[in-house]
mmCIF file of C-alpha atoms in Angstrom:
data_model
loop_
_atom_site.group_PDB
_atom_site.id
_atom_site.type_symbol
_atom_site.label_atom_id
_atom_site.label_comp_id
_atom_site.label_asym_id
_atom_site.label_seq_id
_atom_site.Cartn_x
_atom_site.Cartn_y
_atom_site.Cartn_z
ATOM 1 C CA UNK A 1 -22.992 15.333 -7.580
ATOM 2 C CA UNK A 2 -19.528 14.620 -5.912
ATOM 3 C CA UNK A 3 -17.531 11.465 -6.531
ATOM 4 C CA UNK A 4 -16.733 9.514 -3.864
ATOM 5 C CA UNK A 5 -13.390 9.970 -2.278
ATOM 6 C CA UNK A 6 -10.881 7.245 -2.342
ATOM 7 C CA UNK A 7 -7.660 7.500 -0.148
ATOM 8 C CA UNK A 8 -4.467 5.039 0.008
ATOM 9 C CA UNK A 9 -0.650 5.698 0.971
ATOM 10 C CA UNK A 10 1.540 3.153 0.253
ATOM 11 C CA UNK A 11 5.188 3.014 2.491
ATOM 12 C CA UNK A 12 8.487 4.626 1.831
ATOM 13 C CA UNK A 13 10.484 1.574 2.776
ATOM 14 C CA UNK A 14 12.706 0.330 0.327
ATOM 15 C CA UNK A 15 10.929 -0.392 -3.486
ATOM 16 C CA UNK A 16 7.947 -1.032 -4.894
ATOM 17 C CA UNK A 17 7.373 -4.669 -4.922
ATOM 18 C CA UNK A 18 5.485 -6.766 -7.498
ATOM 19 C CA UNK A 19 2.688 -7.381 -4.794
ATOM 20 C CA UNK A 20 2.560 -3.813 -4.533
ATOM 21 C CA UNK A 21 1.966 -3.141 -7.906
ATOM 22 C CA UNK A 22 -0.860 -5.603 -8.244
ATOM 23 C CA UNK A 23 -2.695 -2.986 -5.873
ATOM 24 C CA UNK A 24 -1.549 0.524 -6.836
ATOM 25 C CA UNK A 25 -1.549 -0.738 -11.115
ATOM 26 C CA UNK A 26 -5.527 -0.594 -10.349
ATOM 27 C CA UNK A 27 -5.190 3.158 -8.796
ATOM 28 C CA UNK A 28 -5.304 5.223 -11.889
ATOM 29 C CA UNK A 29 -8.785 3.758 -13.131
ATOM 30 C CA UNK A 30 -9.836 4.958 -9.991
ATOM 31 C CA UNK A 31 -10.226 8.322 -11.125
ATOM 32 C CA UNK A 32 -13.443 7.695 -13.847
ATOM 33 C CA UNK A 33 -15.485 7.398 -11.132
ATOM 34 C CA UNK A 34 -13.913 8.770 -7.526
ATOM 35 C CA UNK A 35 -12.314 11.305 -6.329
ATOM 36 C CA UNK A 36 -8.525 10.021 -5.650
ATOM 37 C CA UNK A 37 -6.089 10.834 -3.324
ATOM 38 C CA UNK A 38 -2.829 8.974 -2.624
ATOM 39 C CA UNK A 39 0.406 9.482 -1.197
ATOM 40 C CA UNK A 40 3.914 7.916 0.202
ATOM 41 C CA UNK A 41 3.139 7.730 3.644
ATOM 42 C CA UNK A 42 6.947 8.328 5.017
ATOM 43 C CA UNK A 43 5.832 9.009 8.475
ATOM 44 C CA UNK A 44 4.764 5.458 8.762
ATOM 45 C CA UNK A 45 8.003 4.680 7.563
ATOM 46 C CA UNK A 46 9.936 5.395 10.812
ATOM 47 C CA UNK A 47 8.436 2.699 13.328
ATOM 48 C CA UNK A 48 12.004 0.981 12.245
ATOM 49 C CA UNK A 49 14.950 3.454 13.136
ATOM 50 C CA UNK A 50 15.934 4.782 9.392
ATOM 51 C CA UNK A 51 19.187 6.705 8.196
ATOM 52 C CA UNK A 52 18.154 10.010 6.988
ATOM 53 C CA UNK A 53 19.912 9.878 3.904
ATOM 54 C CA UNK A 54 17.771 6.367 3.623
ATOM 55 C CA UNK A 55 14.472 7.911 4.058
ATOM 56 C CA UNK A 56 14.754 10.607 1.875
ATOM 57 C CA UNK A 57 16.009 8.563 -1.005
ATOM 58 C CA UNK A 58 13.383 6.588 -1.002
ATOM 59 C CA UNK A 59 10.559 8.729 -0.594
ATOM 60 C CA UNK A 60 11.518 10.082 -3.335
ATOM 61 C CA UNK A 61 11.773 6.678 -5.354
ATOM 62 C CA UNK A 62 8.724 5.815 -4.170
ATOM 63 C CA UNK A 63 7.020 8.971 -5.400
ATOM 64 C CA UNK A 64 8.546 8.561 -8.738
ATOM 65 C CA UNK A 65 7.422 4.912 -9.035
ATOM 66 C CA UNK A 66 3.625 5.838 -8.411
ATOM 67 C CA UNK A 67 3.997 8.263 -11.153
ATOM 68 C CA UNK A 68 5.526 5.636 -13.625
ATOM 69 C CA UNK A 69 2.393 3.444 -11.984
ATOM 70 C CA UNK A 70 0.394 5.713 -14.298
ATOM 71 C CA UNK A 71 -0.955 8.364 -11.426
ATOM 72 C CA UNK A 72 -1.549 11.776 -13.070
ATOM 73 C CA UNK A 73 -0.689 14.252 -10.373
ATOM 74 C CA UNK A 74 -3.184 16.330 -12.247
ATOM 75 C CA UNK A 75 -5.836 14.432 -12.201
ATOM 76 C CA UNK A 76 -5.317 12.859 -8.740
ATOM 77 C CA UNK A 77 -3.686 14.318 -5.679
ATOM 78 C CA UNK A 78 -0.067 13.160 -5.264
ATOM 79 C CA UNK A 79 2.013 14.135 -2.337
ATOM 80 C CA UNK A 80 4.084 13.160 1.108
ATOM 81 C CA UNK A 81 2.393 12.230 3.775
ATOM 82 C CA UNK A 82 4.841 14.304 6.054
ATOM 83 C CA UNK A 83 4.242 17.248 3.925
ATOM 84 C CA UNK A 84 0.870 17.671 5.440
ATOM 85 C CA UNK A 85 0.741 18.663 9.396
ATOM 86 C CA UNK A 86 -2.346 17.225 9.212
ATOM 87 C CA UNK A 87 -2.352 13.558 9.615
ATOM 88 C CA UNK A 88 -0.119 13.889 12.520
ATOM 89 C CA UNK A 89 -2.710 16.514 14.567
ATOM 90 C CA UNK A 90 -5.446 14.100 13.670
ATOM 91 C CA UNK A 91 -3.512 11.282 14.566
ATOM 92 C CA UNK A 92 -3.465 13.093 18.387
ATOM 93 C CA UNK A 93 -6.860 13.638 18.782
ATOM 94 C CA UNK A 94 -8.361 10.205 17.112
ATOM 95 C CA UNK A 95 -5.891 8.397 19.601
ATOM 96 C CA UNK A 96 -7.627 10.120 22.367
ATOM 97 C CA UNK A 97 -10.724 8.083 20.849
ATOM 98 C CA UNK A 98 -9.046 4.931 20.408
ATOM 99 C CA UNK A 99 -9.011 1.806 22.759
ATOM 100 C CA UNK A 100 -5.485 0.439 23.958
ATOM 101 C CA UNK A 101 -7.277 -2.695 23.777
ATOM 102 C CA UNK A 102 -8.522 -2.296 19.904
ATOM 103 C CA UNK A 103 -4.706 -1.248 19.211
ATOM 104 C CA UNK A 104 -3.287 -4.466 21.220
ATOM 105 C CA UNK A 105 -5.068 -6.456 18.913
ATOM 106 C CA UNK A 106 -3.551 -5.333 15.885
ATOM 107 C CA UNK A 107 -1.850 -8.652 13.878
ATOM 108 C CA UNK A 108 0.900 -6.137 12.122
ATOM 109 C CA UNK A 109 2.026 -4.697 15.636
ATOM 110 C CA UNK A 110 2.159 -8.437 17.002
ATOM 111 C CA UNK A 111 4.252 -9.373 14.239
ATOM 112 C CA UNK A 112 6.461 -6.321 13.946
ATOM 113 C CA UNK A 113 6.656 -6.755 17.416
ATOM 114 C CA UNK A 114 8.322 -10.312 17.429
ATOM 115 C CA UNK A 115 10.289 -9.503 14.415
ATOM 116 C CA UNK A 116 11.597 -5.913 16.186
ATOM 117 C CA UNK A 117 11.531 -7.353 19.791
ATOM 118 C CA UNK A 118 14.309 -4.316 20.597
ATOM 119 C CA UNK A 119 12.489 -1.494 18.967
ATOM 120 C CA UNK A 120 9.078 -1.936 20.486
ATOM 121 C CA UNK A 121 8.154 1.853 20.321
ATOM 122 C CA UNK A 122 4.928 3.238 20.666
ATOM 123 C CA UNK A 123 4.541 5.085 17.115
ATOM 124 C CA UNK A 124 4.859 0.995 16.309
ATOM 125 C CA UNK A 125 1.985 0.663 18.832
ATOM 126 C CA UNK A 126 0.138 3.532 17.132
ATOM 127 C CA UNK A 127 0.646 3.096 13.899
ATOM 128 C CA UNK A 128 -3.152 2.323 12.687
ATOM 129 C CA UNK A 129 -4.241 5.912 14.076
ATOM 130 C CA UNK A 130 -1.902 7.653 12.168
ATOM 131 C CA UNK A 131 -3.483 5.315 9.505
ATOM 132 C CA UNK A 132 -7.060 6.061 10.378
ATOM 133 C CA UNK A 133 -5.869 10.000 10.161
ATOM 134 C CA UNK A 134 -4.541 9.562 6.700
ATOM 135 C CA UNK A 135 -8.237 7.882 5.833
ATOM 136 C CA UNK A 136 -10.754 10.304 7.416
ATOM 137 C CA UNK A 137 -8.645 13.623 6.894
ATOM 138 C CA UNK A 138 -10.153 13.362 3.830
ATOM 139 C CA UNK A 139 -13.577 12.525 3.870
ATOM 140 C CA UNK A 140 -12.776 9.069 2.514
ATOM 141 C CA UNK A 141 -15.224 6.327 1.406
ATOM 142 C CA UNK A 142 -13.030 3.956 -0.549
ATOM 143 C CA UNK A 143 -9.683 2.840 0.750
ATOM 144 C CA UNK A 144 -7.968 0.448 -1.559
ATOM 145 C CA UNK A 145 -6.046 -2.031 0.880
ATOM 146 C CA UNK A 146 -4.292 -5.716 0.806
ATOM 147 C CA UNK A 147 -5.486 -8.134 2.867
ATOM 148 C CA UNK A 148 -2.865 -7.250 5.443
ATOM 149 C CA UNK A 149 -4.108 -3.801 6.130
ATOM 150 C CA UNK A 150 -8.524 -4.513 6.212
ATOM 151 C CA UNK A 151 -7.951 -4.754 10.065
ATOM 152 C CA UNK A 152 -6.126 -1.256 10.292
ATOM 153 C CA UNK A 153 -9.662 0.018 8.040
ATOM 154 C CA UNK A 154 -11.833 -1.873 10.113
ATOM 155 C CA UNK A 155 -10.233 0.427 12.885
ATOM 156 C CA UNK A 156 -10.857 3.247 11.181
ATOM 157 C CA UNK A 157 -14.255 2.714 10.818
ATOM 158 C CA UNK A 158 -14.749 1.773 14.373
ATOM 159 C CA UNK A 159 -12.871 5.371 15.238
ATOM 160 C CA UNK A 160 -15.041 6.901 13.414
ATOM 161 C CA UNK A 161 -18.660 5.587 14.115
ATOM 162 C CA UNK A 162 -16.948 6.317 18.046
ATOM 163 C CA UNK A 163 -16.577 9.634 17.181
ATOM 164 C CA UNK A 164 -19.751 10.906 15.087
ATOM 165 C CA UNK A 165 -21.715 9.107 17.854
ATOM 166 C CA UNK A 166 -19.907 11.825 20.500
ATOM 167 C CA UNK A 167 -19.947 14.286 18.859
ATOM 168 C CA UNK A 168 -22.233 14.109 15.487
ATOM 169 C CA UNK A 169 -21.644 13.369 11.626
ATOM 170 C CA UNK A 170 -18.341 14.570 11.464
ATOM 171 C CA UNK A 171 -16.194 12.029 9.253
ATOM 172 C CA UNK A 172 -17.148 10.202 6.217
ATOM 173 C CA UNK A 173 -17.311 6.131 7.194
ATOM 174 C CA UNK A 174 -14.987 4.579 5.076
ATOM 175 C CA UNK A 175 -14.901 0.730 3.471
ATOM 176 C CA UNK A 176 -11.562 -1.635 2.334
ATOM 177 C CA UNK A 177 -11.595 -2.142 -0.928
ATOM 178 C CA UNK A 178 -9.278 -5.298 -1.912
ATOM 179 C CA UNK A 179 -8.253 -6.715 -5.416
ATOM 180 C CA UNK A 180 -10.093 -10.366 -6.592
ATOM 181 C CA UNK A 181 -6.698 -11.213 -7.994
ATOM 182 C CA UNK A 182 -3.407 -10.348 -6.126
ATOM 183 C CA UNK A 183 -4.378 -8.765 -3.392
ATOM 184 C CA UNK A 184 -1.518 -10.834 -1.407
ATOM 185 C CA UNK A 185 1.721 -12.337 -2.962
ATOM 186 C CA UNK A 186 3.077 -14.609 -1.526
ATOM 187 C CA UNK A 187 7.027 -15.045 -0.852
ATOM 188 C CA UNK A 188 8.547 -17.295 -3.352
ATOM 189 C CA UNK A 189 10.763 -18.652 -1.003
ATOM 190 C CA UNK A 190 7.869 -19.576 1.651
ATOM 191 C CA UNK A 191 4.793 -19.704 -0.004
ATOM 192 C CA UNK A 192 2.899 -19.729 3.086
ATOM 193 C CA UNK A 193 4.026 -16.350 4.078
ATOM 194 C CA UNK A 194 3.364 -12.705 2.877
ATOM 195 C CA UNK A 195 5.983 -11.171 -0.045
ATOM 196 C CA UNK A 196 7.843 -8.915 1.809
ATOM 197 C CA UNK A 197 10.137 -5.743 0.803
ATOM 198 C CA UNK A 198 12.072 -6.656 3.730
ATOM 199 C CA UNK A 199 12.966 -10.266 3.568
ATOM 200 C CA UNK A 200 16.278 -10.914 3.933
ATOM 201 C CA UNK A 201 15.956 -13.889 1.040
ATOM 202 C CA UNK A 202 17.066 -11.893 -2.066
ATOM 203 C CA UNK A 203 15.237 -14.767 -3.440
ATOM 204 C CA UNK A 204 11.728 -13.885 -1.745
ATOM 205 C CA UNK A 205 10.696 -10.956 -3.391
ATOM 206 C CA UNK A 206 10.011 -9.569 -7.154
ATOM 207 C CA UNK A 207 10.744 -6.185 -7.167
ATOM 208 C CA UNK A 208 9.483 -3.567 -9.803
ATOM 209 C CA UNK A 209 13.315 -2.517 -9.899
ATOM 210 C CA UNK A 210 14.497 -6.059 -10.780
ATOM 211 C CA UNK A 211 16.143 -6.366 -14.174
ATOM 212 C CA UNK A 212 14.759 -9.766 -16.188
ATOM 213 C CA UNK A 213 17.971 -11.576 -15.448
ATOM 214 C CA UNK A 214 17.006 -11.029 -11.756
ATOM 215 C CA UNK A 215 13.318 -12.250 -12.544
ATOM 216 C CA UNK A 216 14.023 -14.927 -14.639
ATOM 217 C CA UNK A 217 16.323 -16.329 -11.722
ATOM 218 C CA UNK A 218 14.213 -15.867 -8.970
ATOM 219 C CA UNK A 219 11.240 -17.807 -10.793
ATOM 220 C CA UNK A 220 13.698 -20.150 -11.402
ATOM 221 C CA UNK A 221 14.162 -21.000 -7.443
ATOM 222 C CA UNK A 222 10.262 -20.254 -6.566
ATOM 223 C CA UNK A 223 9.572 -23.180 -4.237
ATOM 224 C CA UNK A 224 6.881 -25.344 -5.875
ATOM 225 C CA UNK A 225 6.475 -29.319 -5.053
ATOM 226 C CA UNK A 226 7.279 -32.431 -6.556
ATOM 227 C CA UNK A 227 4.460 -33.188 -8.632
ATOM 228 C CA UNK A 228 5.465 -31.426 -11.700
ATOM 229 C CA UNK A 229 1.828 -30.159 -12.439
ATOM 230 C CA UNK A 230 0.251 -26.516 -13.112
ATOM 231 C CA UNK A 231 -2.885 -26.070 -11.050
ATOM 232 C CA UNK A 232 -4.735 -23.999 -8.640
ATOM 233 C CA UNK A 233 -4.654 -25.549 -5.579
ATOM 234 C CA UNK A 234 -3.316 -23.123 -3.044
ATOM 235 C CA UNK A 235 -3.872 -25.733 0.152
ATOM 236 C CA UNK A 236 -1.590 -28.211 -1.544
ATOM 237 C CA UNK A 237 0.401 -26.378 -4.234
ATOM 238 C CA UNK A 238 0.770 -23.495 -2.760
ATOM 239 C CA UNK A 239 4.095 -22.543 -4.389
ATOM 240 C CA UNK A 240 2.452 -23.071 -7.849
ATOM 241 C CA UNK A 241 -0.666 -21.365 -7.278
ATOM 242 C CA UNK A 242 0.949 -18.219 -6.522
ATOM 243 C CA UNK A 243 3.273 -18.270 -9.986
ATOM 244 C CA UNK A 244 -0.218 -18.870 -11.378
ATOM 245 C CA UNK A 245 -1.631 -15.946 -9.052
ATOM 246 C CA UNK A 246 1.318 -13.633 -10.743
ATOM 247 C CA UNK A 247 1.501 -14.943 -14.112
ATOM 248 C CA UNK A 248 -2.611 -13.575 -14.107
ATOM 249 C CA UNK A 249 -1.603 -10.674 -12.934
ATOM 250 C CA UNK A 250 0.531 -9.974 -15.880
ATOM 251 C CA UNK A 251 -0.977 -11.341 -18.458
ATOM 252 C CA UNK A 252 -4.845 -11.077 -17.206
ATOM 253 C CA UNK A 253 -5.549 -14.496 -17.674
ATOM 254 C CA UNK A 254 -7.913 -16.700 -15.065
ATOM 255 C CA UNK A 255 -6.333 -19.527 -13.660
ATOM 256 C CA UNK A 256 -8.483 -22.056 -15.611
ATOM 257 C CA UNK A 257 -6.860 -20.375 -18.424
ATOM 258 C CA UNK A 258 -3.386 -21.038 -17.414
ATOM 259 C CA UNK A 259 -4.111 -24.343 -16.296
ATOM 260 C CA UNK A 260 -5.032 -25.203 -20.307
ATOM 261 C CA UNK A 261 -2.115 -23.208 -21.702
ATOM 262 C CA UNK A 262 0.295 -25.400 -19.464
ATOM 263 C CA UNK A 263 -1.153 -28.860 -19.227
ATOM 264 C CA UNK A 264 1.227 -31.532 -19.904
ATOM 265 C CA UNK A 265 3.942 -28.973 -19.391
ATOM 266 C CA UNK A 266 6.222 -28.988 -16.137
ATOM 267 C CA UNK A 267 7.731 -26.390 -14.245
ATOM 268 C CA UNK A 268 10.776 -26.038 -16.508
ATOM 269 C CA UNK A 269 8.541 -24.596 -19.119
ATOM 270 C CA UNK A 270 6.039 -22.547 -16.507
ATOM 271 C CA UNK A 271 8.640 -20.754 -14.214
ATOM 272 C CA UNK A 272 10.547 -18.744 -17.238
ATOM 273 C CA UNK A 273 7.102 -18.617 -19.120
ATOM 274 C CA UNK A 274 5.825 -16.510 -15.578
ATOM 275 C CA UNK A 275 9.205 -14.355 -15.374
ATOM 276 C CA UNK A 276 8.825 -13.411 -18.961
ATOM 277 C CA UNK A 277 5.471 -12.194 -18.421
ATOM 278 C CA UNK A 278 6.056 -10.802 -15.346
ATOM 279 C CA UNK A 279 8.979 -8.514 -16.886
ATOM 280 C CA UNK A 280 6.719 -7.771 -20.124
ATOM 281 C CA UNK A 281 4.762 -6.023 -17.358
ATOM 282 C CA UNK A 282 7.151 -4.193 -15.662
ATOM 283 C CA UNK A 283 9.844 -3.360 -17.725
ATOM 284 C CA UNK A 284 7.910 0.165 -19.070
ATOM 285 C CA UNK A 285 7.544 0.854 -15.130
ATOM 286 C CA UNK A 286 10.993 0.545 -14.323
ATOM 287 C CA UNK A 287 12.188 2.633 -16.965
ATOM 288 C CA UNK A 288 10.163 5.142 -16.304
ATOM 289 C CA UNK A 289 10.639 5.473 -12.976
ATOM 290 C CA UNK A 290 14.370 5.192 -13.275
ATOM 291 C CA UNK A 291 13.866 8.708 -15.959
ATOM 292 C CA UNK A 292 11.880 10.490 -13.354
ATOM 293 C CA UNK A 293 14.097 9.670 -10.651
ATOM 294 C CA UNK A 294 16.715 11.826 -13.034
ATOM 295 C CA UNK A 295 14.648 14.881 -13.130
ATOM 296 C CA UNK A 296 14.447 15.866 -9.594
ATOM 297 C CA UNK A 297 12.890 19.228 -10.731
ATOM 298 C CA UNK A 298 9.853 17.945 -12.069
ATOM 299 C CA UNK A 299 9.272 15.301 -9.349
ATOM 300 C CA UNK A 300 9.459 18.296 -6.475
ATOM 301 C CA UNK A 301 6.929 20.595 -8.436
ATOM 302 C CA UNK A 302 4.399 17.908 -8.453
ATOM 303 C CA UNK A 303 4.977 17.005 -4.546
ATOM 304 C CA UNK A 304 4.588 21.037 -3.502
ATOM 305 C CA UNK A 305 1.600 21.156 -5.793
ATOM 306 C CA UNK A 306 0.049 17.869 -4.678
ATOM 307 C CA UNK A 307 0.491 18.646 -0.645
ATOM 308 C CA UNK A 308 -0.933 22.193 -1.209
ATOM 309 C CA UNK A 309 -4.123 20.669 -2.676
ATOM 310 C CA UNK A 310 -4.391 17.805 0.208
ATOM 311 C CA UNK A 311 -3.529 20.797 2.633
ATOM 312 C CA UNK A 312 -6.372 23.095 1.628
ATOM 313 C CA UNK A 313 -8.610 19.830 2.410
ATOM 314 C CA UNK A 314 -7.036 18.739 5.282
ATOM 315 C CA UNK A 315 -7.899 22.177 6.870
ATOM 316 C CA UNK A 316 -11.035 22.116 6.781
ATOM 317 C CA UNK A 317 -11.496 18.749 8.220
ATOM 318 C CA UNK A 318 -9.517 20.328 11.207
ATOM 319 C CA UNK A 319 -11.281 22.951 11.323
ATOM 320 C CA UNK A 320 -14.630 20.854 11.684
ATOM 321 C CA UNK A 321 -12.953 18.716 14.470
ATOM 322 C CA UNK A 322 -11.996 21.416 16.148
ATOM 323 C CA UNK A 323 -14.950 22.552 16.770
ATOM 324 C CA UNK A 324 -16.953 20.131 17.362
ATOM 325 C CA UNK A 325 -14.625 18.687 20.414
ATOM 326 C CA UNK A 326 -14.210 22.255 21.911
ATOM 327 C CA UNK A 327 -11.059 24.063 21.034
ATOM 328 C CA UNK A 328 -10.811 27.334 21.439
ATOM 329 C CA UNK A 329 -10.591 29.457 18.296
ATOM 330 C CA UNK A 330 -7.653 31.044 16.818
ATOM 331 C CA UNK A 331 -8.745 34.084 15.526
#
């Protein structure tokens, strides 16, 4: 009996944030049961104009980080998303199946939009059927998402139950599958928005790069409130519940848990007691991705052998799609 398929791609844009991490740390147990595939999806990467030099670097930091992540390129298939012609020909003929009207509804492309209000483009525009590609090139079932990308599945889906209804049971329907615990981080600057790799508070954002003096001092200035008291109560402590949020992350404790282990205790004693568990998590990754980086060699095998294996499944999938909607054969 096949396992079923689970597909995610995580950006090439800048490093691998904390948030991040709370999603892809859950990728290798994955594999037990499915049938994983995941890559850097650098093509999505270039909505924002990038320096070449840029992109490349950190494709290849990002690759190394999933590895250090605990991904076995063996066991899973690891590779760049540009590396397989794929996802951009499906990408063509999915958008010919896709409503301007489902794609103007899109909350990232309204926000990008405002943020990028000069770089408008359309590969901004159609961004979620390059996504919806990615997802059904390989007959997926499972996507593991944040709560910021369910709407781009959701699309996915709907492209897909469009398309089997033209033209028969061609793609596997696929479902979001989102973390119970940090499924979205929240800045520590503005609790009320999304942690984001590219907030221009240096403040804002863990990264899995960050040494512990850089951890330690941006717990330090996490915004919390004036009632110097550790509980969950993300409507009026927002600040706090999202230390609590990452201090369960990295320790796997439940927030009544944490609520007991700091009662009586302010937030002198529960911001460094969250950075030091934070960095007790991620101090093994960021070593070992800094080692990998090193070895350039060994990080380039496993891409070539990683998009060869997506590539012999992406082919077929193409090959089904072609037919199905007409082309002409290439014989």
């Amino acid at each position: 009996m096949q396992k079923p398929r689970v597909f995610s791609g995580i950006q090439a844009t800048g490093r691998q944030t904390i948030g991040n991490f709370a999603t892809v740390r859950n990728w290798p147990l994955l594999a037990q049961t499915n049938d994983c595939i995941y890559c850097v999806v650098d093509l999505h990467a270039i909505t924002v104009t990038r320096k070449p030099e840029d992109l490349r670097r950190e494709s290849m930091e990002m690759f190394a980080s999933l590895l250090a992540c605990g991904i076995d390129p063996e066991e899973n298939i690891l590779f760049m998303q540009s590396h397989v012609a794929g996802h951009s020909q499906l990408a063509w003929l999915l958008g010919c199946h896709t409503m301007f009207g489902e794609l103007s509804r899109m909350h990232q492309f309204k926000d990008k939009s405002a943020r990028h209000a000069t770089n408008i483009n359309a590969g901004l525009f159609t961004y979620p059927v390059l996504m919806a590609a990615d997802i059904l090139l390989y007959d997926t079932k499972i996507v593991p998402v944040g709560h910021d990308q369910k709407q781009h599945v959701e699309l996915a889906r709907d492209v897909c139950q469009r398309f089997n209804t033209v033209y028969g049971p061609v793609f596997v329907e696929p479902e979001p599958q989102i973390a119970k615990v940090g499924a979205r981080i929240m800045s520590l600057a503005d609790p009320t928005k999304k942690m984001s790799k590219s907030d221009e508070n240096v403040n804002a954002t863990i990264f899995l790069s960050d040494s512990k003096d850089d951890i330690v001092r941006k717990c330090k200035k996490a915004v919390t409130d004036t009632e110097p008291c550790v509980r969950y109560d993300p409507d009026n402590k927002p600040g706090v519940a999202n230390l609590m949020t990452l201090y369960s992350i990295a320790t796997g404790k439940d927030f009544t848990e944490i609520e007991k282990i700091f009662e009586g205790q302010g937030y002198g004693v529960f911001k460094p007691a969250v950075a030091e568990a934070i960095d007790a998590l991620i101090a093994p990754v960021r070593a070992k991705t800094q080692a990998l980086i090193e070895d350039r060699a060994y990080l380039e095998a496993f891409m070539k052998s990683g998009a060869a294996r997506a590539e012999a499944i992406a082919q077929k999938t193409l090959q089904r799609v072609h037919e199905v909607m007409g082309f002409y054969e290439n014989r």
